[in-house]
Coordinates of C-alpha atoms and ligand atoms in Angstrom, one line a residue:
M1 CA 16.6 -10.3 -14.2
K2 CA 16.4 -11.8 -10.8
R3 CA 13.5 -13.5 -9.0
R4 CA 14.0 -13.9 -5.2
Y5 CA 11.6 -15.5 -2.9
F6 CA 12.1 -15.6 0.8
L7 CA 9.7 -16.5 3.5
K8 CA 10.3 -15.4 7.0
T9 CA 8.4 -16.1 10.2
A10 CA 7.1 -13.0 11.9
G11 CA 9.5 -11.5 14.4
A12 CA 12.3 -13.9 13.5
A13 CA 14.5 -11.4 11.8
G14 CA 17.5 -13.0 10.2
L15 CA 15.9 -16.5 10.3
S16 CA 14.8 -16.4 6.7
I17 CA 14.6 -19.5 4.7
P18 CA 14.6 -19.5 0.9
F19 CA 11.1 -19.8 -0.5
I20 CA 11.2 -22.1 -3.5
N21 CA 8.1 -24.2 -3.9
S22 CA 6.4 -24.8 -0.7
C23 CA 6.7 -24.1 3.0
A24 CA 4.6 -24.2 6.1
G25 CA 1.2 -24.4 4.3
F26 CA 2.2 -21.9 1.6
S27 CA 2.8 -23.4 -1.9
A28 CA 3.8 -21.8 -5.1
T29 CA 2.0 -22.7 -8.2
G30 CA 1.6 -21.5 -11.8
T31 CA 4.3 -20.7 -14.3
E32 CA 5.3 -17.6 -12.4
N33 CA 5.3 -18.8 -8.8
S34 CA 2.2 -17.4 -7.3
I35 CA 1.6 -18.4 -3.6
N36 CA -1.4 -20.4 -2.6
T37 CA -3.1 -19.3 0.7
T38 CA -6.3 -20.3 2.5
I39 CA -9.2 -18.0 3.2
P40 CA -9.6 -15.9 5.3
V41 CA -6.4 -14.2 4.5
S42 CA -4.9 -10.7 4.5
I43 CA -1.9 -9.4 2.6
N44 CA -0.2 -6.1 3.1
T45 CA 2.8 -4.2 1.7
W46 CA 6.1 -3.9 3.5
N47 CA 7.0 -5.3 6.8
F48 CA 4.0 -4.1 8.7
Q49 CA 3.5 -7.1 10.9
E50 CA 1.1 -5.6 13.5
A51 CA -1.2 -4.4 10.8
G52 CA -1.2 -7.9 9.3
S53 CA -1.9 -9.5 12.7
T54 CA -4.7 -7.0 13.5
A55 CA -6.4 -7.7 10.2
G56 CA -5.9 -11.5 10.6
K57 CA -7.4 -11.5 14.1
L58 CA -10.5 -9.7 12.9
L59 CA -10.9 -12.0 9.9
N60 CA -10.6 -15.1 12.2
E61 CA -13.3 -13.7 14.4
G62 CA -15.6 -13.6 11.4
K63 CA -15.4 -9.8 10.8
S64 CA -15.8 -8.4 7.3
A65 CA -12.8 -7.9 5.0
L66 CA -13.6 -4.2 4.9
D67 CA -13.4 -3.9 8.7
A68 CA -10.2 -6.0 8.7
V69 CA -8.4 -3.8 6.2
Q70 CA -9.5 -0.6 7.8
Q71 CA -8.4 -1.6 11.3
G72 CA -5.2 -3.2 9.9
V73 CA -4.0 -0.1 8.2
M74 CA -5.1 2.2 11.0
V75 CA -2.4 0.5 13.2
E76 CA 0.2 2.1 10.9
E77 CA -1.6 5.4 10.7
A78 CA -1.3 5.7 14.5
N79 CA 2.2 4.5 14.7
L80 CA 4.5 7.5 15.4
E81 CA 7.6 5.4 14.5
N82 CA 6.3 5.1 10.9
T83 CA 7.3 8.3 9.1
T84 CA 5.5 7.4 5.9
V85 CA 1.8 6.9 7.0
G86 CA -0.6 8.9 9.1
N87 CA 0.5 10.5 12.3
G88 CA 4.3 11.1 12.4
G89 CA 4.4 11.1 8.5
T90 CA 7.1 13.1 6.7
P91 CA 5.7 16.5 5.7
D92 CA 5.7 18.3 2.3
R93 CA 8.1 21.1 1.4
E94 CA 6.0 23.6 3.5
G95 CA 6.2 21.4 6.6
D96 CA 2.6 20.2 6.3
V97 CA 1.8 16.5 6.8
T98 CA -0.8 15.8 4.1
L99 CA -2.3 12.4 3.8
D100 CA -3.9 10.3 1.0
A101 CA -6.0 7.2 1.6
C102 CA -8.8 5.1 0.1
V103 CA -10.9 2.0 0.7
M104 CA -12.8 -0.3 -1.6
A105 CA -15.6 -2.7 -0.7
P106 CA -16.6 -6.0 -2.2
D107 CA -19.6 -4.4 -3.9
G108 CA -17.2 -2.1 -5.9
N109 CA -18.1 0.9 -3.8
C110 CA -15.2 3.0 -2.8
G111 CA -14.2 6.1 -0.9
S112 CA -11.1 8.3 -0.9
V113 CA -9.4 11.4 0.6
A114 CA -6.4 13.3 -0.6
Y115 CA -4.3 16.1 0.6
L116 CA -6.0 15.8 4.0
K117 CA -4.3 17.6 6.9
N118 CA -4.6 17.2 10.7
I119 CA -6.6 14.0 10.8
E120 CA -4.9 11.0 12.1
H121 CA -7.0 8.3 10.3
P122 CA -7.5 9.3 6.7
V123 CA -8.6 5.7 5.9
A124 CA -11.5 6.0 8.3
V125 CA -12.5 9.3 6.6
A126 CA -12.3 7.6 3.2
R127 CA -14.7 5.0 4.5
K128 CA -17.1 7.7 5.7
V129 CA -16.9 9.3 2.2
M130 CA -17.9 5.9 0.8
E131 CA -20.7 5.3 3.2
E132 CA -22.1 8.8 4.0
T133 CA -21.7 10.7 0.8
P134 CA -22.8 10.3 -2.9
H135 CA -19.1 10.9 -3.9
V136 CA -16.0 8.8 -4.1
M137 CA -13.3 11.4 -3.4
L138 CA -12.9 14.5 -1.2
V139 CA -9.7 16.5 -1.1
G140 CA -8.0 19.2 1.0
E141 CA -10.2 21.6 3.0
G142 CA -13.4 19.9 1.9
A143 CA -12.1 16.5 3.2
Y144 CA -11.0 18.1 6.4
N145 CA -14.3 19.8 7.0
F146 CA -16.2 16.6 6.2
A147 CA -14.1 14.7 8.7
I148 CA -14.8 17.3 11.4
Q149 CA -18.5 17.1 10.7
Q150 CA -18.2 13.3 11.0
G151 CA -16.8 13.7 14.5
F152 CA -13.0 13.3 13.8
T153 CA -10.8 15.4 15.9
S154 CA -8.2 17.8 14.6
K155 CA -4.6 17.0 15.6
N156 CA -1.1 18.2 14.7
L157 CA 0.5 15.2 12.9
L158 CA 4.0 16.7 12.6
T159 CA 6.2 15.1 15.2
E160 CA 9.2 16.8 16.7
N161 CA 11.4 14.4 14.9
A162 CA 9.8 14.8 11.5
E163 CA 10.0 18.6 12.0
K164 CA 13.7 18.4 12.7
E165 CA 14.3 16.2 9.7
W166 CA 12.3 18.7 7.5
E167 CA 14.4 21.6 8.9
K168 CA 17.5 19.7 8.0
W169 CA 16.1 19.1 4.5
L170 CA 15.3 22.8 4.1
K171 CA 18.9 23.6 4.7
E172 CA 20.2 21.0 2.3
K173 CA 17.3 21.2 -0.2
D174 CA 18.4 17.9 -1.5
Y175 CA 15.1 16.9 -3.0
K176 CA 15.3 13.6 -4.8
P177 CA 11.9 12.0 -5.2
I178 CA 13.4 8.5 -5.3
I179 CA 11.3 6.0 -3.6
N180 CA 13.2 3.5 -1.6
I181 CA 12.9 1.3 1.3
E182 CA 14.3 3.7 3.9
N183 CA 11.7 6.5 3.6
H184 CA 8.6 5.4 1.8
D185 CA 6.5 2.7 3.1
T186 CA 2.8 3.1 2.1
I187 CA 0.6 0.5 3.5
G188 CA -1.8 -1.2 1.0
M189 CA -3.8 -4.1 2.3
L190 CA -6.2 -6.6 0.8
A191 CA -8.3 -9.1 2.7
I192 CA -10.6 -12.0 1.9
D193 CA -13.1 -12.8 4.7
R194 CA -14.9 -16.0 5.7
E195 CA -17.7 -15.2 3.2
G196 CA -15.1 -15.1 0.5
D197 CA -15.5 -11.4 -0.1
I198 CA -12.5 -9.1 -0.8
A199 CA -11.9 -5.5 0.4
G200 CA -8.9 -3.2 0.3
A201 CA -7.4 -0.1 1.8
C202 CA -4.4 2.0 1.1
T203 CA -2.9 4.9 3.2
T204 CA 0.2 7.1 3.0
S205 CA 1.8 10.5 3.7
G206 CA 3.2 10.2 0.2
L207 CA 6.5 11.3 -1.0
A208 CA 8.7 13.0 1.5
Y209 CA 9.0 16.8 0.9
K210 CA 6.7 16.6 -2.1
M211 CA 5.4 19.8 -3.6
Q212 CA 2.5 21.5 -1.8
G213 CA -0.7 20.0 -3.2
R214 CA 0.9 16.9 -4.6
V215 CA -1.3 13.8 -4.6
G216 CA 0.1 10.3 -5.3
D217 CA -1.4 7.1 -6.5
S218 CA -2.5 5.8 -3.1
P219 CA -6.0 7.5 -3.0
I220 CA -6.6 7.0 -6.7
I221 CA -8.9 4.0 -7.3
G222 CA -7.4 1.9 -10.0
S223 CA -3.8 3.2 -9.3
G224 CA -2.9 2.6 -5.6
L225 CA -5.8 0.1 -5.1
F226 CA -8.3 -1.8 -7.2
L227 CA -10.4 -4.9 -6.7
D228 CA -13.2 -6.8 -8.2
N229 CA -15.1 -9.2 -6.1
E230 CA -15.3 -11.6 -9.1
V231 CA -11.6 -11.6 -9.6
G232 CA -9.4 -10.4 -6.8
G233 CA -7.5 -7.2 -6.0
A234 CA -4.2 -5.4 -6.2
V235 CA -2.3 -2.7 -4.3
A236 CA 0.7 -0.6 -5.2
T237 CA 3.5 1.2 -3.4
G238 CA 6.4 3.2 -4.7
M239 CA 6.6 6.2 -7.1
G240 CA 3.0 7.3 -7.3
E241 CA 3.4 9.3 -10.6
E242 CA 4.5 6.1 -12.5
I243 CA 1.7 4.1 -10.9
I244 CA -0.9 6.7 -11.9
K245 CA 0.4 6.9 -15.5
N246 CA 0.0 3.2 -15.9
V247 CA -3.2 2.7 -13.8
S248 CA -1.3 -0.3 -12.4
S249 CA -3.7 -1.8 -9.8
F250 CA -6.5 -1.8 -12.3
L251 CA -4.2 -3.4 -14.9
V252 CA -3.2 -6.2 -12.6
V253 CA -6.9 -7.0 -11.8
E254 CA -7.8 -7.0 -15.4
L255 CA -4.9 -9.2 -16.3
M256 CA -6.1 -11.7 -13.6
R257 CA -9.6 -11.5 -15.1
Q258 CA -8.1 -12.5 -18.4
G259 CA -6.6 -15.6 -16.8
K260 CA -3.1 -14.5 -15.7
N261 CA -2.2 -15.6 -12.2
P262 CA -1.3 -12.8 -9.7
Q263 CA 2.4 -13.3 -10.1
E264 CA 2.2 -13.1 -13.9
A265 CA -0.1 -10.1 -13.7
C266 CA 2.2 -8.1 -11.4
E267 CA 5.2 -8.9 -13.6
I268 CA 3.4 -7.7 -16.7
A269 CA 2.3 -4.5 -15.0
I270 CA 5.8 -3.8 -13.7
K271 CA 7.3 -4.4 -17.1
R272 CA 4.7 -2.0 -18.6
I273 CA 6.1 0.7 -16.2
V274 CA 9.6 -0.2 -17.1
K275 CA 8.8 0.0 -20.8
N276 CA 7.1 3.4 -20.5
N277 CA 9.9 5.1 -18.6
S278 CA 13.6 4.6 -19.4
N279 CA 14.6 6.1 -16.1
Y280 CA 13.1 3.1 -14.2
T281 CA 16.4 2.5 -12.4
D282 CA 15.8 5.7 -10.5
F283 CA 12.5 4.8 -8.9
Q284 CA 10.8 1.9 -7.2
V285 CA 7.3 0.5 -7.8
A286 CA 6.0 -2.6 -6.2
L287 CA 2.7 -4.4 -6.9
L288 CA 1.0 -7.0 -4.7
A289 CA -2.1 -9.0 -5.8
I290 CA -4.4 -11.7 -4.7
T291 CA -7.2 -13.7 -6.5
K292 CA -10.5 -14.5 -4.9
Q293 CA -9.2 -18.1 -4.5
G294 CA -6.3 -16.8 -2.3
E295 CA -3.5 -17.0 -4.8
V296 CA -0.9 -14.3 -4.1
G297 CA 1.7 -12.7 -6.3
S298 CA 4.0 -9.7 -6.2
Y299 CA 6.7 -8.0 -8.3
C300 CA 8.8 -4.8 -8.1
I301 CA 11.5 -2.9 -10.0
H302 CA 14.3 -2.9 -7.4
P303 CA 15.0 -5.7 -4.9
G304 CA 13.9 -5.0 -1.4
F305 CA 10.2 -5.0 -1.4
T306 CA 8.6 -7.3 1.2
Y307 CA 5.0 -8.0 2.1
V308 CA 3.1 -9.8 4.8
I309 CA 0.6 -12.6 4.5
N310 CA -1.6 -13.3 7.5
M311 CA -3.2 -16.7 7.4
N312 CA -4.2 -19.2 10.1
G313 CA -3.3 -16.7 12.8
E314 CA 0.2 -16.3 11.6
N315 CA 2.2 -13.7 9.7
K316 CA 4.6 -14.6 7.0
S317 CA 6.9 -12.0 5.6
I318 CA 7.9 -12.6 2.0
E319 CA 10.4 -10.9 -0.2
S320 CA 9.1 -10.1 -3.7
G321 CA 10.8 -10.9 -6.9
S322 CA 12.2 -7.9 -8.8
Y323 CA 12.9 -6.8 -12.3
L324 CA 16.4 -5.6 -11.5
Ligands
SD4_401 C1 3.0 8.0 -3.3 N1 2.9 5.6 -3.6 O1 2.5 8.9 -2.7 C2 3.1 6.6 -2.6 C3 4.4 6.5 -1.9 C4 4.7 5.1 -1.5 O2 5.8 3.5 -0.4 O3 4.1 4.2 -1.9 N2 5.6 4.8 -0.7 O4 3.5 8.1 -4.4

């Protein structure tokens, strides 16, 4: 079992320095090396630097954690270079880009959409579900119709490039639902604002070439995202089926409630997934968590998961510890 901690300054690819105990205002504490941050703060999965800076800027202007996470992840939903979130996402087997997203607010309210087509910003629709309906989750055609009623515009999200890749895949039919760094980068984000309130968002186009109708963990409250304003929050990325089976984000938050620090909580939750599926070497799951006090932890199965912390107007990219 290996634990690797690296801390990189945004944009300084290759200039990483080993993260051992403390560096540039970040310090590791606790038996399992959580990282202490100061509030306001945002954290997000993978190397989505601009999403982190966008959220951080809003938090520093005094905006709410909910606005910060929504605007932060929307950067990636609009990014055509990102083939795993929003516009430009990799389609399902039928060639349809279908999106999953959710938001959760400090008061525990939440909204979610799944299997949503032709809407560039599913996270914004999820927020509307939370704020404008008595429901938590809308899917498929119902979610689409609701979005249109709310003033969202319909848009083809399948880029030329994604279509070409899909056509290639159709010929090869080499379907391996193995989550790895190259082709699956869901963005999950948590932020704590100046008031000390926490909010979260998660958005994805899901597994590449998934079966029609497949929904992953990302829009499932408790699986892809969970938070409790008394405790903290957690987000997940990786093989959604395994995250759903283990309700991993909820588990992490409950473990923190019981006194585990975020690093310990993520490690226990990843080990639960490993224990429950002997094929764990074939898929990736990564968990990222923060307490209300700003302590951050993360753990994954395979090496290679990184996340961004935005604090004091600066991004830090950190490589997570891993089970393997
Ligand atoms: C899913 N969890 O749909 C998502 C995929 C993902 O990084 O996280 N990729 O299963």
